[in-house]
mmCIF file of C-alpha atoms in Angstrom:
data_model
loop_
_atom_site.group_PDB
_atom_site.id
_atom_site.type_symbol
_atom_site.label_atom_id
_atom_site.label_comp_id
_atom_site.label_asym_id
_atom_site.label_seq_id
_atom_site.Cartn_x
_atom_site.Cartn_y
_atom_site.Cartn_z
ATOM 1 C CA PHE H 141 39.926 171.785 128.799
ATOM 2 C CA SER H 142 40.746 169.308 131.519
ATOM 3 C CA THR H 143 37.821 168.312 133.743
ATOM 4 C CA ALA H 144 39.253 170.486 136.548
ATOM 5 C CA GLU H 145 39.544 173.510 134.228
ATOM 6 C CA TRP H 146 35.997 172.990 132.913
ATOM 7 C CA ILE H 147 34.587 172.869 136.457
ATOM 8 C CA ASP H 148 36.161 176.270 137.108
ATOM 9 C CA ILE H 149 34.702 177.659 133.877
ATOM 10 C CA VAL H 150 31.226 176.491 134.842
ATOM 11 C CA LEU H 151 31.527 178.013 138.295
ATOM 12 C CA SER H 152 32.625 181.341 136.776
ATOM 13 C CA ALA H 153 29.568 181.269 134.508
ATOM 14 C CA MET H 154 27.496 181.174 137.704
ATOM 15 C CA ASP H 155 29.423 184.260 138.872
ATOM 16 C CA TYR H 156 31.299 182.234 141.480
ATOM 17 C CA ASN H 157 35.053 182.528 141.987
ATOM 18 C CA PRO H 158 36.620 179.057 141.605
ATOM 19 C CA ASN H 159 39.664 180.133 143.527
ATOM 20 C CA GLY H 160 37.541 180.810 146.593
ATOM 21 C CA TYR H 161 36.811 177.144 147.165
ATOM 22 C CA LYS H 162 39.006 174.903 149.269
ATOM 23 C CA ASN H 163 38.901 171.855 147.000
ATOM 24 C CA GLU H 164 37.138 170.132 144.142
ATOM 25 C CA ALA H 165 34.592 168.501 146.466
ATOM 26 C CA GLU H 166 33.223 171.933 147.434
ATOM 27 C CA LYS H 167 33.099 172.986 143.802
ATOM 28 C CA THR H 168 31.212 169.950 142.586
ATOM 29 C CA ALA H 169 28.803 170.181 145.518
ATOM 30 C CA VAL H 170 27.724 173.600 144.255
ATOM 31 C CA LEU H 171 27.347 172.332 140.691
ATOM 32 C CA LYS H 172 24.717 169.759 141.766
ATOM 33 C CA ARG H 173 22.262 172.638 141.742
ATOM 34 C CA LEU H 174 22.643 172.953 137.980
ATOM 35 C CA LEU H 175 21.466 169.394 137.252
ATOM 36 C CA PRO H 176 17.753 170.335 136.808
ATOM 37 C CA PHE H 177 18.870 173.130 134.406
ATOM 38 C CA VAL H 178 20.239 170.603 131.906
ATOM 39 C CA GLU H 179 18.064 167.444 132.232
ATOM 40 C CA LYS H 180 14.296 167.117 131.768
ATOM 41 C CA ARG H 181 12.088 166.062 134.660
ATOM 42 C CA LEU H 182 14.909 165.709 137.157
ATOM 43 C CA ASN H 183 13.359 165.851 140.633
ATOM 44 C CA LEU H 184 15.613 166.583 143.616
ATOM 45 C CA ILE H 185 15.459 167.373 147.309
ATOM 46 C CA GLU H 186 18.016 169.729 148.860
ATOM 47 C CA LEU H 187 18.323 170.517 152.532
ATOM 48 C CA ALA H 188 21.000 173.048 153.417
ATOM 49 C CA PRO H 189 22.029 175.512 156.104
ATOM 50 C CA LYS H 190 21.177 179.181 155.576
ATOM 51 C CA GLY H 191 23.509 181.305 153.531
ATOM 52 C CA THR H 192 24.755 178.742 150.989
ATOM 53 C CA GLY H 193 23.186 180.492 147.982
ATOM 54 C CA LYS H 194 20.181 178.264 147.179
ATOM 55 C CA SER H 195 17.930 181.179 146.297
ATOM 56 C CA TYR H 196 20.587 182.785 144.110
ATOM 57 C CA VAL H 197 21.349 179.725 142.006
ATOM 58 C CA TYR H 198 17.774 178.591 141.504
ATOM 59 C CA GLY H 199 16.211 182.044 141.234
ATOM 60 C CA ARG H 200 18.767 184.293 139.589
ATOM 61 C CA VAL H 201 21.215 182.319 137.472
ATOM 62 C CA SER H 202 18.785 181.100 134.802
ATOM 63 C CA ARG H 203 15.668 182.656 133.308
ATOM 64 C CA TYR H 204 14.321 179.228 132.393
ATOM 65 C CA GLY H 205 13.337 178.219 135.925
ATOM 66 C CA TRP H 206 11.162 179.471 138.741
ATOM 67 C CA LEU H 207 11.870 179.836 142.476
ATOM 68 C CA SER H 208 8.805 179.868 144.700
ATOM 69 C CA SER H 209 9.500 180.990 148.251
ATOM 70 C CA GLY H 210 6.877 180.570 150.956
ATOM 71 C CA GLY H 211 3.226 181.530 150.637
ATOM 72 C CA LYS H 212 0.240 179.338 149.655
ATOM 73 C CA LEU H 213 0.651 176.572 147.157
ATOM 74 C CA THR H 214 -2.283 175.238 145.150
ATOM 75 C CA ARG H 215 -2.784 172.797 142.317
ATOM 76 C CA ALA H 216 -3.945 175.716 140.171
ATOM 77 C CA LYS H 217 -0.733 177.631 140.839
ATOM 78 C CA MET H 218 1.491 174.612 140.152
ATOM 79 C CA PHE H 219 -0.268 172.873 137.242
ATOM 80 C CA TYR H 220 -3.379 174.483 135.751
ATOM 81 C CA ASP H 221 -5.992 177.061 136.779
ATOM 82 C CA LEU H 222 -9.388 175.832 135.596
ATOM 83 C CA MET H 223 -11.087 179.137 136.372
ATOM 84 C CA ARG H 224 -8.654 181.172 134.277
ATOM 85 C CA ARG H 225 -7.831 178.409 131.780
ATOM 86 C CA GLN H 226 -4.195 179.187 132.383
ATOM 87 C CA ASP H 227 -1.090 177.021 132.783
ATOM 88 C CA GLY H 228 0.679 176.999 136.101
ATOM 89 C CA LEU H 229 4.363 177.072 137.025
ATOM 90 C CA ILE H 230 5.187 173.492 136.019
ATOM 91 C CA PRO H 231 4.215 173.752 132.331
ATOM 92 C CA ASN H 232 5.928 177.130 131.913
ATOM 93 C CA ASN H 233 9.425 176.380 133.194
ATOM 94 C CA ASP H 234 12.379 174.032 132.897
ATOM 95 C CA TYR H 235 12.345 173.515 136.662
ATOM 96 C CA VAL H 236 10.372 174.768 139.647
ATOM 97 C CA VAL H 237 11.978 175.081 143.077
ATOM 98 C CA LEU H 238 9.841 175.140 146.212
ATOM 99 C CA ASP H 239 12.252 177.062 148.433
ATOM 100 C CA GLU H 240 11.866 177.530 152.192
ATOM 101 C CA ILE H 241 9.597 174.457 152.012
ATOM 102 C CA GLN H 242 8.929 174.626 155.751
ATOM 103 C CA THR H 243 7.093 177.971 155.329
ATOM 104 C CA ILE H 244 4.853 176.959 152.392
ATOM 105 C CA VAL H 245 1.163 176.522 153.159
ATOM 106 C CA PHE H 246 -0.450 173.754 151.105
ATOM 107 C CA ASP H 247 -4.076 174.180 150.034
ATOM 108 C CA GLU H 248 -6.216 171.153 149.141
ATOM 109 C CA VAL H 249 -3.458 168.861 150.362
ATOM 110 C CA ASP H 250 -4.837 165.531 149.056
ATOM 111 C CA GLU H 251 -5.485 166.885 145.574
ATOM 112 C CA LEU H 252 -2.067 168.528 145.373
ATOM 113 C CA ARG H 253 -0.232 165.441 146.654
ATOM 114 C CA ALA H 254 -2.046 163.243 144.122
ATOM 115 C CA ALA H 255 -1.123 165.697 141.380
ATOM 116 C CA PHE H 256 2.532 165.666 142.459
ATOM 117 C CA LYS H 257 2.707 161.873 142.533
ATOM 118 C CA GLY H 258 1.190 161.548 139.060
ATOM 119 C CA TYR H 259 3.375 164.241 137.584
ATOM 120 C CA LEU H 260 6.623 163.108 139.186
ATOM 121 C CA GLU H 261 6.060 159.587 137.889
ATOM 122 C CA GLN H 262 4.887 160.241 134.323
ATOM 123 C CA GLY H 263 5.288 163.974 133.575
ATOM 124 C CA VAL H 264 1.507 164.231 133.251
ATOM 125 C CA CYS H 265 -1.204 165.610 135.545
ATOM 126 C CA THR H 266 -4.940 165.792 134.938
ATOM 127 C CA VAL H 267 -6.777 168.806 136.277
ATOM 128 C CA GLY H 268 -10.521 168.643 135.593
ATOM 129 C CA ASP H 269 -10.840 168.121 131.862
ATOM 130 C CA VAL H 270 -7.285 169.251 131.095
ATOM 131 C CA GLU H 271 -4.244 166.983 130.769
ATOM 132 C CA VAL H 272 -1.122 168.923 131.766
ATOM 133 C CA LYS H 273 2.166 167.719 130.274
ATOM 134 C CA SER H 274 5.583 169.158 131.070
ATOM 135 C CA ASP H 275 9.310 168.411 131.132
ATOM 136 C CA ALA H 276 9.944 170.552 134.223
ATOM 137 C CA GLY H 277 11.874 169.166 137.152
ATOM 138 C CA LEU H 278 10.683 169.764 140.736
ATOM 139 C CA VAL H 279 13.114 170.646 143.514
ATOM 140 C CA LEU H 280 12.173 170.757 147.184
ATOM 141 C CA SER H 281 14.584 173.090 148.977
ATOM 142 C CA GLY H 282 14.734 173.956 152.638
ATOM 143 C CA ASN H 283 16.978 174.959 155.504
ATOM 144 C CA ILE H 284 18.112 172.266 157.873
ATOM 145 C CA SER H 285 19.368 172.555 161.439
ATOM 146 C CA GLN H 286 22.839 171.375 162.383
ATOM 147 C CA SER H 287 21.532 168.412 164.356
ATOM 148 C CA TYR H 288 19.810 166.923 161.292
ATOM 149 C CA MET H 289 22.748 167.223 158.852
ATOM 150 C CA ASP H 290 23.194 163.465 158.746
ATOM 151 C CA GLU H 291 22.132 161.284 155.835
ATOM 152 C CA TYR H 292 21.832 158.296 158.158
ATOM 153 C CA ARG H 293 19.079 159.746 160.340
ATOM 154 C CA ASN H 294 15.603 160.991 159.467
ATOM 155 C CA MET H 295 16.236 164.306 157.743
ATOM 156 C CA PHE H 296 12.731 164.517 156.317
ATOM 157 C CA THR H 297 11.244 165.521 159.666
ATOM 158 C CA GLU H 298 12.428 168.946 158.479
ATOM 159 C CA LEU H 299 9.965 168.742 155.568
ATOM 160 C CA PRO H 300 6.264 169.605 155.921
ATOM 161 C CA GLU H 301 3.965 166.731 156.937
ATOM 162 C CA GLU H 302 2.604 166.641 153.390
ATOM 163 C CA PHE H 303 5.943 165.238 152.177
ATOM 164 C CA HIS H 304 6.290 162.510 154.766
ATOM 165 C CA GLU H 305 4.707 159.909 152.452
ATOM 166 C CA SER H 306 7.229 157.381 151.155
ATOM 167 C CA ALA H 307 5.371 156.929 147.851
ATOM 168 C CA LEU H 308 5.905 160.589 147.104
ATOM 169 C CA ILE H 309 9.514 160.775 148.256
ATOM 170 C CA ASP H 310 10.377 157.693 146.147
ATOM 171 C CA ARG H 311 9.549 159.724 143.034
ATOM 172 C CA PHE H 312 12.360 162.203 143.723
ATOM 173 C CA HIS H 313 15.497 161.020 141.954
ATOM 174 C CA GLY H 314 18.238 162.275 144.256
ATOM 175 C CA PHE H 315 19.249 164.244 147.334
ATOM 176 C CA ILE H 316 21.620 167.196 147.547
ATOM 177 C CA LYS H 317 23.500 167.513 150.835
ATOM 178 C CA GLY H 318 23.507 171.279 151.063
ATOM 179 C CA TRP H 319 25.796 171.290 154.088
ATOM 180 C CA ASP H 320 28.615 170.214 151.778
ATOM 181 C CA ILE H 321 28.266 173.591 150.038
ATOM 182 C CA PRO H 322 30.255 176.377 151.725
ATOM 183 C CA ARG H 323 28.495 179.412 153.103
ATOM 184 C CA MET H 324 28.616 182.360 150.695
ATOM 185 C CA THR H 325 31.436 184.856 151.343
ATOM 186 C CA ASP H 326 33.059 187.676 149.401
ATOM 187 C CA ASP H 327 35.857 185.307 148.450
ATOM 188 C CA LEU H 328 33.382 183.229 146.400
ATOM 189 C CA LYS H 329 32.179 186.132 144.259
ATOM 190 C CA MET H 330 33.523 186.108 140.732
ATOM 191 C CA ARG H 331 36.332 188.477 139.850
ATOM 192 C CA GLY H 332 37.546 189.170 136.351
ATOM 193 C CA TRP H 333 36.372 187.465 133.145
ATOM 194 C CA GLY H 334 33.968 184.557 132.945
ATOM 195 C CA LEU H 335 31.648 182.808 130.511
ATOM 196 C CA ASN H 336 28.514 184.928 129.991
ATOM 197 C CA SER H 337 25.819 183.597 132.343
ATOM 198 C CA GLU H 338 22.905 184.143 129.976
ATOM 199 C CA TYR H 339 24.700 182.360 127.122
ATOM 200 C CA PHE H 340 25.704 179.550 129.480
ATOM 201 C CA THR H 341 22.198 178.903 130.843
ATOM 202 C CA MET H 342 20.718 179.095 127.331
ATOM 203 C CA THR H 343 23.139 176.359 126.358
ATOM 204 C CA LEU H 344 22.045 174.243 129.303
ATOM 205 C CA HIS H 345 18.424 174.828 128.303
ATOM 206 C CA MET H 346 19.161 173.654 124.729
ATOM 207 C CA LEU H 347 21.080 170.563 125.936
ATOM 208 C CA ARG H 348 17.881 169.327 127.557
ATOM 209 C CA ASN H 349 16.694 168.332 124.062
ATOM 210 C CA VAL H 350 19.858 166.485 123.022
ATOM 211 C CA MET H 351 19.108 162.790 123.378
ATOM 212 C CA ASP H 352 22.641 161.457 122.565
ATOM 213 C CA PHE H 353 23.691 161.696 126.197
ATOM 214 C CA ARG H 354 21.002 159.354 127.535
ATOM 215 C CA SER H 355 21.773 156.893 124.775
ATOM 216 C CA VAL H 356 25.413 156.881 125.875
ATOM 217 C CA VAL H 357 24.410 156.360 129.497
ATOM 218 C CA ASP H 358 22.115 153.459 128.608
ATOM 219 C CA GLN H 359 25.006 151.785 126.797
ATOM 220 C CA LEU H 360 27.530 152.356 129.586
ATOM 221 C CA ILE H 361 25.529 151.367 132.678
ATOM 222 C CA LEU H 362 24.866 147.671 133.252
ATOM 223 C CA VAL H 363 21.631 146.899 135.126
ATOM 224 C CA PRO H 364 21.218 143.589 137.021
ATOM 225 C CA GLU H 365 18.120 141.459 136.646
ATOM 226 C CA GLY H 366 15.197 142.397 138.884
ATOM 227 C CA ALA H 367 16.514 145.945 139.477
ATOM 228 C CA ASP H 368 13.948 148.436 140.803
ATOM 229 C CA THR H 369 12.838 150.600 137.872
ATOM 230 C CA ARG H 370 12.636 153.831 139.857
ATOM 231 C CA ASP H 371 16.130 153.388 141.246
ATOM 232 C CA THR H 372 17.550 152.588 137.834
ATOM 233 C CA GLU H 373 15.818 155.513 136.140
ATOM 234 C CA ALA H 374 16.915 157.888 138.924
ATOM 235 C CA VAL H 375 20.563 156.926 138.637
ATOM 236 C CA LYS H 376 20.540 157.078 134.866
ATOM 237 C CA ARG H 377 18.789 160.426 134.744
ATOM 238 C CA ILE H 378 21.163 162.064 137.230
ATOM 239 C CA THR H 379 24.122 160.466 135.422
ATOM 240 C CA THR H 380 22.881 161.910 132.153
ATOM 241 C CA ALA H 381 22.629 165.364 133.679
ATOM 242 C CA TYR H 382 26.208 165.131 134.982
ATOM 243 C CA LEU H 383 27.429 163.929 131.576
ATOM 244 C CA LYS H 384 25.868 166.986 129.909
ATOM 245 C CA LEU H 385 27.333 169.312 132.488
ATOM 246 C CA PHE H 386 30.888 167.974 132.734
ATOM 247 C CA PHE H 387 31.378 166.489 129.244
ATOM 248 C CA PRO H 388 29.084 168.438 126.848
ATOM 249 C CA TYR H 389 31.100 167.377 123.791
ATOM 250 C CA VAL H 390 30.077 163.698 124.137
ATOM 251 C CA ARG H 391 27.927 162.300 121.297
ATOM 252 C CA CYS H 392 28.787 158.582 121.353
ATOM 253 C CA VAL H 393 30.298 155.990 123.687
ATOM 254 C CA GLU H 394 33.722 156.379 122.054
ATOM 255 C CA ASP H 395 33.822 160.015 123.178
ATOM 256 C CA VAL H 396 33.538 159.158 126.876
ATOM 257 C CA PRO H 397 36.573 159.018 129.177
ATOM 258 C CA LEU H 398 35.414 155.995 131.204
ATOM 259 C CA ASP H 399 37.362 156.730 134.396
ATOM 260 C CA ASP H 400 36.120 160.314 134.495
ATOM 261 C CA PHE H 401 32.599 159.171 133.624
ATOM 262 C CA THR H 402 32.635 156.792 136.607
ATOM 263 C CA GLN H 403 34.087 159.368 138.980
ATOM 264 C CA TYR H 404 32.233 162.519 137.982
ATOM 265 C CA CYS H 405 28.914 161.154 136.691
ATOM 266 C CA PHE H 406 27.980 157.647 137.753
ATOM 267 C CA ASN H 407 29.350 157.498 141.302
ATOM 268 C CA ARG H 408 27.855 160.898 142.180
ATOM 269 C CA ALA H 409 24.461 159.910 140.797
ATOM 270 C CA LEU H 410 24.521 156.649 142.693
ATOM 271 C CA LYS H 411 25.286 158.422 145.946
ATOM 272 C CA MET H 412 22.465 160.959 145.456
ATOM 273 C CA ARG H 413 19.959 158.138 144.935
ATOM 274 C CA LYS H 414 21.324 156.071 147.835
ATOM 275 C CA ILE H 415 20.478 158.894 150.256
ATOM 276 C CA ILE H 416 16.862 158.893 149.051
ATOM 277 C CA LYS H 417 16.715 155.116 149.401
ATOM 278 C CA TYR H 418 18.091 155.186 152.934
ATOM 279 C CA GLN H 419 15.652 157.901 153.975
ATOM 280 C CA LEU H 420 12.789 155.840 152.531
ATOM 281 C CA GLY H 421 13.896 152.958 154.755
ATOM 282 C CA ILE H 422 13.552 155.238 157.780
ATOM 283 C CA LEU H 423 10.226 156.700 156.705
ATOM 284 C CA ASP H 424 8.633 153.363 155.761
ATOM 285 C CA PRO H 425 10.614 150.418 157.149
ATOM 286 C CA ASP H 426 7.895 147.905 156.212
ATOM 287 C CA GLU H 427 8.162 148.782 152.507
ATOM 288 C CA PHE H 428 11.766 149.978 152.120
ATOM 289 C CA GLY H 429 13.633 148.804 155.224
ATOM 290 C CA GLY H 430 16.925 147.101 154.378
ATOM 291 C CA LYS H 431 16.608 147.802 150.640
ATOM 292 C CA ASP H 432 19.463 149.394 148.738
ATOM 293 C CA VAL H 433 19.971 150.739 145.228
ATOM 294 C CA PRO H 434 20.535 147.936 142.674
ATOM 295 C CA LYS H 435 24.126 146.962 142.005
ATOM 296 C CA LEU H 436 24.486 148.986 138.855
ATOM 297 C CA ARG H 437 27.963 149.254 137.360
ATOM 298 C CA VAL H 438 29.801 150.848 134.468
ATOM 299 C CA ARG H 439 30.909 148.626 131.600
ATOM 300 C CA ASP H 440 34.605 147.877 131.489
ATOM 301 C CA ASP H 441 34.709 145.949 128.212
ATOM 302 C CA LEU H 442 34.842 148.916 125.797
#
């Protein structure tokens, strides 16, 4: 398939009608929500208007993830319950989405925030005498008002106070501009034949364990000296997820169409990280003000 044809196939596997979208930009905006399905420990923030299908994609498309909407959130629920000796949501899923983040009540805030920071950084959290390890990604998802749909102003005022700490936000790899995703209408509902959704999401789940893609990304992206490790890792991890999603046949550098890789994988990953970086500069100007993502680039000598 051409890349354009493959994008339509992926949308149809989500039960979306590719012909209902105005252009490729709208289509690929929707597909950003699949990135945590296919890449381990990919942590994202999405703010979007109501009615764009966040709950459907994260909660209904795949059986390998968990959508948590509202209610009380505790360390026991997320990571490990010491009383019951039972794993929480993070160890049991490929990804966990905290939807309607503004309505969630956080219990034991300091403990939970410390657990989040440790887990988002290393994939490990210690609860009492138990070390919790997981490959699950964490997605913060919430509705945003029209006046805040601007990546160059402080969008995180829409998040709960618990997430206004720059050290925590820095551990999220990228930002999804949900207002680029069209509001759900009958025209966007799939008609006719499409790739079976359960088969498709099982394939994404299995691709999480294929390491060839990250090896290819490491070979293709050149990192300047002194580059911030978190920025570099964020861009590479998102790029790897895009590579799996758009070009699942790739197994070595020679398989990669470089122009398409730059357009569909690297540039999009860079943009998603840049938004996080800019927001950090607003939240904490003393630490992050004026800083940008390192000048990463794709090799052109292959």
